[in-house]
Coordinates of C-alpha atoms and ligand atoms in Angstrom, one line a residue:
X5 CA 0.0 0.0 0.0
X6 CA 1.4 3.3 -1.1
X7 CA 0.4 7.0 0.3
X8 CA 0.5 9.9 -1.6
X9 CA -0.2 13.7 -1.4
X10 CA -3.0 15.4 -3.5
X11 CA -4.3 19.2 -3.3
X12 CA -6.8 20.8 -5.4
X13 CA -5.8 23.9 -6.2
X14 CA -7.2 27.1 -5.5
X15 CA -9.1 27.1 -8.8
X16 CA -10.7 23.9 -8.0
X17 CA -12.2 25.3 -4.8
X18 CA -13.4 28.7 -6.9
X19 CA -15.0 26.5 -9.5
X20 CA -16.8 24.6 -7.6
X21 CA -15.1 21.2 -8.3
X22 CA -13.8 20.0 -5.0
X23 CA -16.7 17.7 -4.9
X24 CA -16.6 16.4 -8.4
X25 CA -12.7 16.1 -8.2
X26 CA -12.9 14.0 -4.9
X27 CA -15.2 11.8 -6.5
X28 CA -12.8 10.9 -9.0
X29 CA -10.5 9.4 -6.3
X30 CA -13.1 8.1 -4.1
X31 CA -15.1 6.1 -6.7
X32 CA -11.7 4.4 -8.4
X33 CA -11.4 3.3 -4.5
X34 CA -8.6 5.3 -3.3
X35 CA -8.3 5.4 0.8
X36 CA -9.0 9.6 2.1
X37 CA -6.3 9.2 5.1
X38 CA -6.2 13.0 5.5
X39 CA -8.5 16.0 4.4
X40 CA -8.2 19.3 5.4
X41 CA -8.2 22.8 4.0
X42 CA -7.0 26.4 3.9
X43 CA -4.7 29.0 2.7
X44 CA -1.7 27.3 3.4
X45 CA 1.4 29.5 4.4
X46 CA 3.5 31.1 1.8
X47 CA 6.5 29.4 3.0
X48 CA 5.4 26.2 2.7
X49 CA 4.1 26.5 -1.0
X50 CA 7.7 27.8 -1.6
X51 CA 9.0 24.9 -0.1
X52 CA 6.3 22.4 -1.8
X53 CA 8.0 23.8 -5.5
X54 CA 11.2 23.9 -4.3
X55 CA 12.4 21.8 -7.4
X56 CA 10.9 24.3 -9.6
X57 CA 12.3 27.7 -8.1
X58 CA 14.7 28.3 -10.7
X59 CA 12.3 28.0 -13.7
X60 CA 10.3 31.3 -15.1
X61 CA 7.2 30.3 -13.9
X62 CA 7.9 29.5 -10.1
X63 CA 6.5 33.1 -8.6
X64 CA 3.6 33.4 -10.6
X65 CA 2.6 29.5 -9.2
X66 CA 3.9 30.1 -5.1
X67 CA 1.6 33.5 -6.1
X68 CA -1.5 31.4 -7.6
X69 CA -0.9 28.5 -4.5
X70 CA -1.8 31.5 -2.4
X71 CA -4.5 33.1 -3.7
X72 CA -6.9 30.9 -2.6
X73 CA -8.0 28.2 -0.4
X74 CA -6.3 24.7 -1.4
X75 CA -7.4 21.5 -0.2
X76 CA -4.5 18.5 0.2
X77 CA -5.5 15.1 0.7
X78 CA -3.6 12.0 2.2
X79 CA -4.6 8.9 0.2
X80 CA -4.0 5.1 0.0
X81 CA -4.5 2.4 -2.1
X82 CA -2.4 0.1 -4.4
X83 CA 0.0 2.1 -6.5
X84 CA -1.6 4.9 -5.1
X85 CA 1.1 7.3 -6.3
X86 CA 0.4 6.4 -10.1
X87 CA -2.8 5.5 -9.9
X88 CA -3.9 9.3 -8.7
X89 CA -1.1 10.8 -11.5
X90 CA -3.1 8.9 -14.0
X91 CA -6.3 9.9 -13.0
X92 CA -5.2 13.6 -12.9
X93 CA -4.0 13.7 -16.6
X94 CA -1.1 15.7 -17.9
X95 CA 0.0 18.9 -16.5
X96 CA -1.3 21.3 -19.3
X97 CA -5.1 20.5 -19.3
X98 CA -5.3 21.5 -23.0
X99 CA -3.1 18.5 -24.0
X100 CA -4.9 15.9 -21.0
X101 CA -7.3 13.1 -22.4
X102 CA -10.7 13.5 -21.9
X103 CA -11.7 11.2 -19.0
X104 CA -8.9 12.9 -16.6
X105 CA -9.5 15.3 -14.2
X106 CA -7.3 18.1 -16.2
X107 CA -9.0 16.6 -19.4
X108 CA -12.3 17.0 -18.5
X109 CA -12.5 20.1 -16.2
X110 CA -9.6 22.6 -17.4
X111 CA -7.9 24.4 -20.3
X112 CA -4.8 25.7 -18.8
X113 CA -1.1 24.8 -18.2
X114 CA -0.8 26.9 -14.8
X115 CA -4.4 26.6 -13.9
X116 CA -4.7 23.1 -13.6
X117 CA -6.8 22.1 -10.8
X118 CA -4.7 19.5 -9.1
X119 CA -1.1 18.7 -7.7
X120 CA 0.0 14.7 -6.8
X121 CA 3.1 13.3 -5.9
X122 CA 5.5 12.2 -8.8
X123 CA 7.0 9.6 -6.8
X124 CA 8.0 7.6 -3.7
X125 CA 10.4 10.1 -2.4
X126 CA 8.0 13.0 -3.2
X127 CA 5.1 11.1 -1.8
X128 CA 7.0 11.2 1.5
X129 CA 8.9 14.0 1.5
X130 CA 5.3 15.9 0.7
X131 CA 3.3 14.3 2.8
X132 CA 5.7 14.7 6.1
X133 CA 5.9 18.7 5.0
X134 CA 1.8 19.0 4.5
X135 CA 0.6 16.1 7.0
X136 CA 3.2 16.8 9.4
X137 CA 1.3 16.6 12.7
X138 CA 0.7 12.7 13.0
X139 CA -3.4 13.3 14.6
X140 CA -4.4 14.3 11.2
X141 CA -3.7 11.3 9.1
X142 CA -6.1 8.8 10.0
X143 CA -5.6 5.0 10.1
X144 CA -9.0 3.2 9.1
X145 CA -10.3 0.5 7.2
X146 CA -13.2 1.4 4.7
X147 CA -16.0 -1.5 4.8
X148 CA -15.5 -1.9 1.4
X149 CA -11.7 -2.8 1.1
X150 CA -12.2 -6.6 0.9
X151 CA -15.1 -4.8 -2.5
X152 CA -12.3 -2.9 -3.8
X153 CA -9.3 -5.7 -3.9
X154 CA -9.3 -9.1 -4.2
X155 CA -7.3 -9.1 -0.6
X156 CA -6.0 -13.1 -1.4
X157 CA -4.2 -12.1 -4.0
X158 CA -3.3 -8.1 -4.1
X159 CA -2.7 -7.0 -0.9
Ligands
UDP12 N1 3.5 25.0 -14.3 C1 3.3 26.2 -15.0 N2 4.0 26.4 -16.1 C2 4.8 25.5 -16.7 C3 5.0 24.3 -16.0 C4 4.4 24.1 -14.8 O1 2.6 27.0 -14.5 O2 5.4 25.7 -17.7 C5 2.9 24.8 -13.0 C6 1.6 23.9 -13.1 O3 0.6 24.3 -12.2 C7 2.2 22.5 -12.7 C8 3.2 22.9 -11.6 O4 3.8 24.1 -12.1 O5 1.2 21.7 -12.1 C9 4.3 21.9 -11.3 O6 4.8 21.6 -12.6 P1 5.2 20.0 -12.9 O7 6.0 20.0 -14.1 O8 5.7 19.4 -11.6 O9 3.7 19.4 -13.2 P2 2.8 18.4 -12.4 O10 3.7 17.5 -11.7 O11 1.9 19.2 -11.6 O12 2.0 17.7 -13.5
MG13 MG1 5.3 17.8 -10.4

């Protein structure tokens, strides 16, 4: 079982799409483990794009981050780390198939809607720095687990 970090960006809460969005995630059968939301501190969207801060675009996107409430998300599942990068699409929504989350609800590179992890080392490294206090991550097991895998032979 994998974790990974999600957040809908802050033009997924102005659109209205937090709802729609999470059902994407929910309904393929990916765990919620943490849930919260907020305008999260400048420095920690800095840090969050550290990796990007020498590219053209890293102000305008620490600005954009801010602007707005964001939501982030702790989830679980089986390759939970692809699984949510393939339901998300490709980064510029323009170019994202239809049936992803960028492909069916945006048109913009910047404005996107959605950030996950792009790896195991990401996945942790972003989920210490967003989930960081322990008591919000929550260790459950959804009724429908033994539904969602065949627990025998994938788990
Ligand atoms: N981004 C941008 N312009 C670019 C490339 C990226 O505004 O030319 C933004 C976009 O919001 C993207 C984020 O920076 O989601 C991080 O870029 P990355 O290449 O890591 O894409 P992602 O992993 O989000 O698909
Ligand atoms: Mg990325």
């Amino acid at each position: 079982m994998e974790r990974t970090l999600v957040l809908f960006k802050p033009d997924a809460v102005q659109r209205g799409l937090v709802g729609k969005i999470l059902s994407r995630f929910e309904e393929k059968g990916l765990k919620i483990v943490g849930l919260k939301m907020r305008v999260f501190p400048e420095e920690l969207l800095r840090t969050h794009y550290e990796v990007h801060k020498q590219r053209p675009f890293f102000e305008g996107l620490v600005k954009f981050m801010g602007s707005s409430p964001v939501v982030a998300l702790a989830l679980e599942g089986k390759d939970a780390i692809t699984t949510t990068r393939t339901l998300m699409g490709e980064t510029n929504c323009a170019k994202s198939a239809p049936g992803t989350i960028r492909g069916d609800f945006g048109m913009s590179f910047s404005h996107n809607l959605v950030h996950g992890s792009d790896g195991p080392d990401t996945a942790k490294s972003e989920l210490a720095l967003w989930f960081a206090d322990p008591a919000e991550v929550c260790e459950w097991t959804p009724q429908q687990t033994t539904w969602v895998y065949d627990v025998e032979e994938e788990l």
